[in-house]
Coordinates of C-alpha atoms in Angstrom, one line a residue:
M239 CA 35.1 60.2 62.9
S240 CA 35.2 62.0 59.7
S241 CA 38.6 61.3 57.6
A242 CA 39.7 65.0 58.5
H243 CA 39.9 64.3 61.5
R244 CA 41.8 61.4 61.4
F245 CA 45.1 61.2 64.1
D246 CA 46.9 64.7 62.9
R247 CA 50.1 63.7 63.9
G248 CA 51.2 67.6 62.9
H249 CA 48.9 69.2 65.1
T250 CA 50.1 67.1 68.4
D251 CA 54.1 68.0 67.7
D252 CA 53.0 71.4 67.6
L253 CA 51.0 71.1 71.2
M254 CA 54.6 69.7 72.1
T255 CA 56.5 71.7 70.7
F256 CA 54.1 75.0 72.6
L257 CA 54.5 72.7 75.8
A258 CA 57.8 73.1 76.5
A259 CA 58.6 76.6 74.9
S260 CA 56.3 78.1 78.2
P261 CA 56.8 77.2 81.4
S262 CA 55.4 80.2 82.3
P263 CA 52.4 82.0 81.5
Y264 CA 54.1 84.9 81.0
H265 CA 55.9 82.1 77.7
A266 CA 52.2 80.9 77.0
V267 CA 51.0 85.1 76.5
A268 CA 54.1 85.7 74.2
N269 CA 54.5 82.3 72.6
T270 CA 50.4 83.0 71.6
A271 CA 50.9 86.4 71.1
E272 CA 53.7 85.2 68.1
R273 CA 52.2 82.5 67.1
L274 CA 48.7 85.8 66.5
E275 CA 51.2 87.7 64.7
K276 CA 51.8 85.8 62.0
A277 CA 48.6 84.9 61.3
G278 CA 48.2 88.5 60.5
F279 CA 47.0 89.5 63.5
R280 CA 48.2 93.1 65.5
Q281 CA 48.3 93.6 69.1
V282 CA 46.3 96.9 70.2
A283 CA 47.1 98.8 73.9
E284 CA 44.5 99.3 76.4
T285 CA 45.9 102.5 77.1
D286 CA 44.9 103.4 73.4
A287 CA 42.2 104.5 71.7
W288 CA 40.3 101.5 69.2
D289 CA 39.2 101.9 65.9
A290 CA 36.6 100.4 63.8
S291 CA 39.0 98.3 61.7
T292 CA 38.1 94.3 60.5
G293 CA 40.9 92.0 61.3
G294 CA 42.4 89.8 64.2
K295 CA 43.6 91.9 66.8
Y296 CA 44.6 91.4 70.5
V297 CA 45.8 92.8 74.0
T298 CA 47.9 90.9 76.8
R299 CA 48.1 91.6 79.9
G300 CA 50.5 89.8 82.5
G301 CA 49.4 85.9 82.0
A302 CA 46.3 86.7 80.2
I303 CA 45.5 87.9 76.4
I304 CA 41.8 88.5 74.7
A305 CA 42.2 87.9 70.7
W306 CA 39.2 88.6 68.1
Y307 CA 38.5 88.4 64.8
V308 CA 36.0 91.4 63.3
P309 CA 34.7 89.7 60.2
D310 CA 33.7 91.9 57.3
G311 CA 30.2 92.3 57.5
A312 CA 30.1 92.7 61.1
T313 CA 27.7 95.1 62.7
T314 CA 27.4 96.5 66.5
A315 CA 25.5 93.9 67.3
T316 CA 27.0 91.5 65.7
P317 CA 27.2 88.1 68.8
F318 CA 30.9 86.9 69.9
R319 CA 32.0 83.5 70.1
I320 CA 34.1 82.5 72.2
I321 CA 37.0 79.9 73.8
G322 CA 37.7 80.4 76.8
A323 CA 41.0 78.9 78.7
H324 CA 43.5 79.6 81.3
T325 CA 47.6 79.9 81.0
D326 CA 48.3 79.1 84.5
S327 CA 49.3 75.3 86.4
P328 CA 50.1 74.5 89.2
N329 CA 53.7 74.6 90.8
L330 CA 56.1 76.0 93.5
R331 CA 56.7 79.7 93.4
V332 CA 59.8 81.8 94.4
K333 CA 59.2 83.9 96.8
P334 CA 60.3 87.1 97.9
L335 CA 63.1 86.8 100.0
P336 CA 64.2 83.2 97.9
D337 CA 67.3 82.7 99.3
T338 CA 67.9 80.5 102.5
G339 CA 69.2 76.7 103.1
S340 CA 70.5 74.7 105.9
H341 CA 72.9 72.1 106.9
G342 CA 75.5 73.1 104.1
W343 CA 72.6 72.9 101.4
R344 CA 71.6 76.5 99.6
Q345 CA 68.0 76.3 98.6
I346 CA 65.3 78.7 97.3
A347 CA 62.4 79.3 99.5
V348 CA 58.7 78.7 97.4
E349 CA 55.5 79.1 97.8
L350 CA 53.2 76.5 96.4
Y351 CA 50.7 77.9 93.5
G352 CA 47.3 76.1 93.3
G353 CA 46.3 72.6 93.7
T354 CA 49.5 70.4 93.4
L355 CA 49.7 67.3 93.7
L356 CA 53.5 67.5 95.8
N357 CA 54.9 64.5 95.3
T358 CA 55.3 65.1 91.9
W359 CA 58.0 67.3 92.1
L360 CA 60.3 65.1 94.3
D361 CA 63.2 63.6 92.5
R362 CA 63.0 65.4 89.5
D363 CA 65.0 68.0 87.8
L364 CA 63.7 71.3 87.6
G365 CA 64.2 74.4 86.0
L366 CA 63.5 78.5 86.7
S367 CA 61.1 80.3 83.7
G368 CA 58.4 83.7 84.7
R369 CA 59.7 87.4 83.9
I370 CA 61.6 89.9 85.9
T371 CA 60.8 93.4 86.4
L372 CA 63.0 96.3 86.1
R373 CA 63.6 99.5 87.4
D374 CA 61.8 101.7 84.3
G375 CA 58.9 99.0 84.1
S376 CA 60.0 96.6 82.0
H377 CA 59.5 93.3 82.1
H378 CA 61.8 90.5 80.7
L379 CA 61.5 86.8 80.3
V380 CA 63.1 83.6 82.2
N381 CA 64.0 80.6 81.0
V382 CA 66.3 78.3 82.6
D383 CA 65.6 75.1 80.7
R384 CA 68.3 72.8 82.1
P385 CA 68.2 70.7 85.8
L386 CA 68.9 73.5 88.1
L387 CA 66.9 73.0 90.8
R388 CA 66.0 69.6 92.6
V389 CA 63.3 68.9 95.6
P390 CA 64.8 65.7 97.4
Q391 CA 62.8 63.0 98.9
L392 CA 63.9 61.2 101.9
A393 CA 65.5 58.2 101.3
V394 CA 63.1 54.6 102.2
H395 CA 66.0 53.9 104.5
L396 CA 65.3 56.7 106.8
D397 CA 61.2 56.8 106.4
R398 CA 60.7 53.2 107.0
S399 CA 56.7 53.9 106.9
V400 CA 56.6 55.3 104.1
N401 CA 55.2 52.5 101.5
S402 CA 53.0 51.4 104.4
E403 CA 51.4 54.7 105.5
G404 CA 51.9 57.0 102.8
L405 CA 53.9 59.7 102.3
K406 CA 53.6 62.6 104.5
L407 CA 54.7 65.9 103.5
D408 CA 54.8 69.2 105.3
K409 CA 54.4 71.9 102.5
Q410 CA 56.9 74.4 104.6
R411 CA 59.4 72.1 105.6
H412 CA 59.5 69.9 102.8
M413 CA 59.3 71.1 99.4
M414 CA 62.2 73.7 99.0
P415 CA 64.2 73.5 96.5
I416 CA 68.0 72.7 96.1
W417 CA 70.3 74.2 93.9
G418 CA 73.5 74.3 95.9
L419 CA 76.1 73.7 98.5
G420 CA 77.6 76.5 101.2
D421 CA 75.6 78.8 102.6
P422 CA 73.2 81.1 101.7
D423 CA 73.6 84.2 99.9
E424 CA 71.2 87.3 100.0
G425 CA 70.5 88.6 97.0
D426 CA 72.4 84.8 94.9
L427 CA 69.1 84.2 92.7
I428 CA 68.7 87.2 91.1
R429 CA 71.9 87.6 90.3
F430 CA 71.9 84.6 88.8
V431 CA 68.5 85.4 86.7
A432 CA 69.1 88.7 85.8
E433 CA 72.9 87.5 84.3
E434 CA 70.2 84.6 82.4
A435 CA 68.7 87.7 81.5
G436 CA 71.4 89.4 80.2
V437 CA 70.2 92.7 82.9
A438 CA 72.0 94.5 85.6
A439 CA 71.6 92.9 88.2
G440 CA 70.8 95.9 90.7
D441 CA 68.1 96.8 87.8
V442 CA 65.7 94.4 89.4
T443 CA 63.5 95.2 91.4
G444 CA 60.2 93.0 90.6
W445 CA 59.6 88.9 89.9
D446 CA 57.3 86.6 88.9
L447 CA 59.3 83.7 88.9
M448 CA 58.6 80.0 89.1
V449 CA 59.7 76.4 88.8
H450 CA 59.3 73.9 86.1
S451 CA 60.0 70.2 84.9
V452 CA 62.8 70.2 82.2
E453 CA 61.6 66.8 80.8
A454 CA 60.1 67.3 77.6
P455 CA 56.4 65.9 76.5
A456 CA 57.1 63.2 75.0
Y457 CA 54.0 60.0 73.5
L458 CA 54.0 57.0 75.3
G459 CA 52.9 53.7 74.9
R460 CA 53.5 50.7 72.8
D461 CA 51.9 52.4 69.9
Q462 CA 53.0 56.1 70.9
E463 CA 48.9 56.6 71.4
L464 CA 49.0 58.8 74.9
L465 CA 51.4 62.2 75.1
A466 CA 53.1 62.5 78.3
G467 CA 53.9 66.0 79.5
P468 CA 53.5 69.3 81.5
R469 CA 50.6 71.8 82.1
M470 CA 48.4 70.4 79.7
D471 CA 46.1 71.6 82.2
N472 CA 45.5 73.9 80.5
L473 CA 47.8 75.3 77.6
L474 CA 46.3 71.7 75.9
S475 CA 43.0 74.1 75.5
V476 CA 44.9 77.5 74.8
H477 CA 46.7 75.4 71.7
A478 CA 43.8 74.3 70.7
G479 CA 42.0 77.7 70.6
I480 CA 45.2 79.2 69.2
A481 CA 44.4 76.8 66.1
A482 CA 40.4 77.3 66.3
L483 CA 40.8 81.1 66.3
T484 CA 43.3 81.1 63.6
A485 CA 41.7 78.4 61.1
A486 CA 38.3 80.4 61.4
C487 CA 39.9 83.4 59.9
A488 CA 40.3 82.2 57.0
S489 CA 36.7 81.0 56.4
A490 CA 34.5 83.4 53.8
S491 CA 31.6 84.3 56.1
L492 CA 31.6 84.1 59.8
P493 CA 28.3 85.1 61.3
Y494 CA 29.8 85.4 64.6
I495 CA 32.7 87.8 65.5
P496 CA 35.5 84.9 67.6
V497 CA 37.5 85.0 70.2
L498 CA 39.7 83.2 71.9
A499 CA 40.5 84.5 76.1
A500 CA 43.6 83.3 77.7
F501 CA 43.0 84.2 81.5
D502 CA 45.7 83.6 84.6
H503 CA 45.0 82.5 87.9
E504 CA 42.2 80.3 87.5
E505 CA 44.0 77.4 89.6
N506 CA 43.5 80.2 92.6
G507 CA 40.3 81.0 92.2
S508 CA 40.5 84.0 88.8
Q509 CA 40.2 87.0 91.3
S510 CA 42.7 89.0 90.0
D511 CA 43.2 91.9 87.3
T512 CA 44.4 88.9 84.6
G513 CA 41.7 86.5 85.6
A514 CA 38.3 85.1 84.7
E515 CA 36.4 87.3 87.3
G516 CA 38.6 90.3 86.9
P517 CA 36.7 92.9 84.3
L518 CA 39.3 92.4 81.2
L519 CA 36.8 89.7 79.0
G520 CA 34.4 92.5 79.5
N521 CA 36.3 95.6 78.6
V522 CA 37.6 94.1 75.5
L523 CA 34.1 92.9 74.3
E524 CA 32.5 96.3 75.4
R525 CA 35.6 98.5 73.3
S526 CA 35.1 96.2 70.5
V527 CA 31.6 97.2 69.9
F528 CA 32.2 101.0 71.1
A529 CA 34.8 101.1 68.7
R530 CA 32.7 100.6 65.7
G531 CA 29.9 102.6 66.6
G532 CA 28.2 100.2 68.5
S533 CA 26.4 101.7 71.8
F534 CA 25.1 100.4 75.0
E535 CA 21.6 98.9 73.7
D536 CA 24.6 96.8 70.7
K537 CA 26.6 96.0 73.0
S538 CA 23.2 94.3 75.3
R539 CA 22.2 93.2 71.8
A540 CA 25.6 91.1 71.4
F541 CA 26.0 90.0 74.5
A542 CA 22.7 88.4 74.8
G543 CA 23.8 86.0 71.3
T544 CA 27.3 85.2 73.0
V545 CA 28.6 81.8 73.9
C546 CA 31.3 80.9 75.3
L547 CA 33.3 77.1 75.4
S548 CA 35.2 77.0 78.9
S549 CA 37.7 74.1 77.5
D550 CA 39.8 73.1 80.6
T551 CA 40.4 69.2 80.9
G552 CA 38.7 66.9 82.8
H553 CA 39.1 63.6 84.3
A554 CA 39.6 60.5 82.3
V555 CA 38.4 56.7 84.0
H556 CA 41.6 56.0 86.4
P557 CA 42.3 52.5 85.3
N558 CA 43.2 51.5 89.1
Y559 CA 40.4 53.9 90.9
S560 CA 37.5 53.5 88.9
E561 CA 35.4 53.6 92.0
R562 CA 36.2 57.8 92.4
H563 CA 34.6 58.2 89.4
D564 CA 31.0 57.5 88.3
P565 CA 30.1 54.4 87.2
G566 CA 27.5 55.4 84.3
H567 CA 30.5 58.0 82.6
H568 CA 34.3 57.1 82.4
P569 CA 35.4 59.5 79.8
M570 CA 38.4 57.9 78.2
P571 CA 41.8 59.1 75.7
N572 CA 41.0 59.3 72.6
G573 CA 37.7 59.2 72.8
G574 CA 36.8 62.6 71.5
P575 CA 36.3 65.8 74.2
I576 CA 34.6 65.6 77.0
L577 CA 31.2 67.7 78.3
K578 CA 31.1 68.4 81.3
V579 CA 28.3 68.7 83.8
N580 CA 27.5 69.5 86.8
V581 CA 24.0 70.5 88.1
N582 CA 25.2 72.4 91.2
Q583 CA 27.0 75.0 89.0
R584 CA 30.4 73.9 89.4
Y585 CA 30.3 73.5 85.7
A586 CA 28.1 76.1 83.5
T587 CA 26.6 73.6 80.9
D588 CA 23.1 73.2 80.5
G589 CA 20.8 71.5 77.4
S590 CA 21.4 74.7 75.3
G591 CA 24.7 74.6 75.7
R592 CA 24.9 70.9 75.6
A593 CA 23.2 71.3 72.0
V594 CA 25.3 74.2 71.0
F595 CA 28.5 72.0 71.7
A596 CA 27.0 68.3 70.2
A597 CA 25.9 71.1 67.0
A598 CA 29.3 72.1 66.5
A599 CA 31.0 68.0 67.1
E600 CA 28.6 67.2 64.7
R601 CA 29.4 69.6 61.8
A602 CA 33.3 68.5 62.4
G603 CA 32.6 64.3 62.5
V604 CA 34.3 64.3 65.8
P605 CA 32.8 62.1 68.7
W606 CA 32.6 63.4 72.6
Q607 CA 31.7 61.8 75.7
H608 CA 30.0 62.5 78.8
F609 CA 31.5 63.8 81.9
V610 CA 30.2 64.3 85.6
S611 CA 32.0 63.2 89.0
N612 CA 31.1 60.4 91.6
N613 CA 28.3 62.4 93.7
S614 CA 31.0 61.4 97.0
M615 CA 33.9 63.4 95.6
P616 CA 33.8 67.0 95.5
C617 CA 33.6 68.2 92.1
G618 CA 36.7 71.2 91.5
T619 CA 35.0 74.1 88.3
T620 CA 36.4 76.7 86.2
I621 CA 36.3 80.0 84.2
G622 CA 32.2 78.6 83.1
P623 CA 30.4 79.2 85.5
I624 CA 32.3 82.6 86.7
T625 CA 32.8 83.9 82.9
A626 CA 28.1 83.4 83.0
A627 CA 28.0 84.9 86.1
R628 CA 29.8 87.7 85.7
H629 CA 28.9 88.8 82.0
G630 CA 25.8 86.8 81.9
I631 CA 26.9 85.7 78.8
T632 CA 25.4 81.7 77.6
T633 CA 28.9 79.3 79.1
V634 CA 29.7 75.3 78.0
D635 CA 32.2 73.7 79.7
I636 CA 34.0 71.3 77.8
G637 CA 38.1 69.9 77.3
V638 CA 39.9 66.9 77.1
A639 CA 40.6 63.9 79.8
I640 CA 43.5 63.3 80.9
L641 CA 45.2 61.7 83.6
S642 CA 47.5 63.1 86.4
M643 CA 45.6 66.3 86.6
H644 CA 47.8 68.8 88.6
S645 CA 50.6 66.7 88.3
A646 CA 54.0 68.3 86.7
R647 CA 54.1 66.0 84.0
E648 CA 50.1 64.5 82.9
L649 CA 48.7 62.3 80.8
C650 CA 45.9 62.7 77.9
G651 CA 45.1 60.6 74.6
A652 CA 47.2 61.3 71.7
E653 CA 44.6 62.2 69.2
D654 CA 42.6 64.4 71.6
P655 CA 44.3 67.5 71.2
H656 CA 43.5 67.6 67.8
L657 CA 40.0 66.7 67.9
L658 CA 39.4 69.6 70.1
A659 CA 40.8 72.3 68.3
G660 CA 38.4 70.3 65.4
V661 CA 35.4 71.2 67.5
L662 CA 36.6 74.6 68.2
T663 CA 37.1 75.8 65.1
A664 CA 33.5 74.6 64.5
F665 CA 32.2 76.2 66.6
L666 CA 33.8 79.5 65.9
E667 CA 32.7 79.1 62.4
G668 CA 28.9 78.8 63.3

């Protein structure tokens, strides 16, 4: 590892700040936009006509944000270099009629989002976050970042077999958080949220709310070489992408147009207007070409030379379940980013993409590792294959190896976020 990429605690400290400040995709987008603004980017509206100016620009839509930087000298056929990531994480989300309860307990009705590990939400102090929508169509962020809710586990005295036969949770009956005593009061939660947001409850006509753990990210281990925290899947990649994009923009000469695309709804299939399977990324890239006077032919030429690094977390080898991993591929924390391969196209990486990634890692002086699933275990997927198929661009799946993926609190190597950012920066700079 080069001296330029030894452990940068400042980067990891900043990641911890970003994780804590981004309990929902909407907060992640707002915090990303704020960081981009400080770096000189400006927001453009999808409803406005776009101009041919150079510099940094970004578009937001709900829980998604697309940012790009047009360098001086870029032509209408200049290819893009894209970092792809997602802002959403598995969790518990508030239902349309949230006020419920029984036997003297007030509870909140929730729906399960994504493939969350249910047991990790038990006996944990939970806050409430997301956004509310008012009658005039405006959105207001909400973040009650203090102990408000709790999903209590049944005591062992009332479930004697739990340690011998395993915990069995019914998704409908056993996952409703409590938040007080008394009878359910229709409209109570939204009145509370409106008060927290400083708006009139009667003006709230819609909401997208979810729960989050209020425990702060923290270094872990004797030598603090590990990092524990929420939503690393996949805000770790979003944060690294911001760092890479803003660093690349300082380069004197960029042969590509660098892009950060952070989508919503990856955890439930990406099929939405803010997901990777929607038209958002393609529209932004095409409009960027056309705004600079390009034609359909120019757009096609630009796309033909475009490469996307789909950055998402992957599985580090678990010391207690090593048989679940491929015996020849055991990624370790602090071993550098992983290159994710699946010949059945659950990941989009092929040999050509591998070469692009390896070249970026070599330029950055960053070590890297391979990840492939055990043939007997089903393989997850990412936005990578979707991006490749939808836009016809070369896509490579990479990420950081973690433990406890989809838990309310995940674990990674404390050095890996900075190493990932180093590779992403080198990739964008070309």
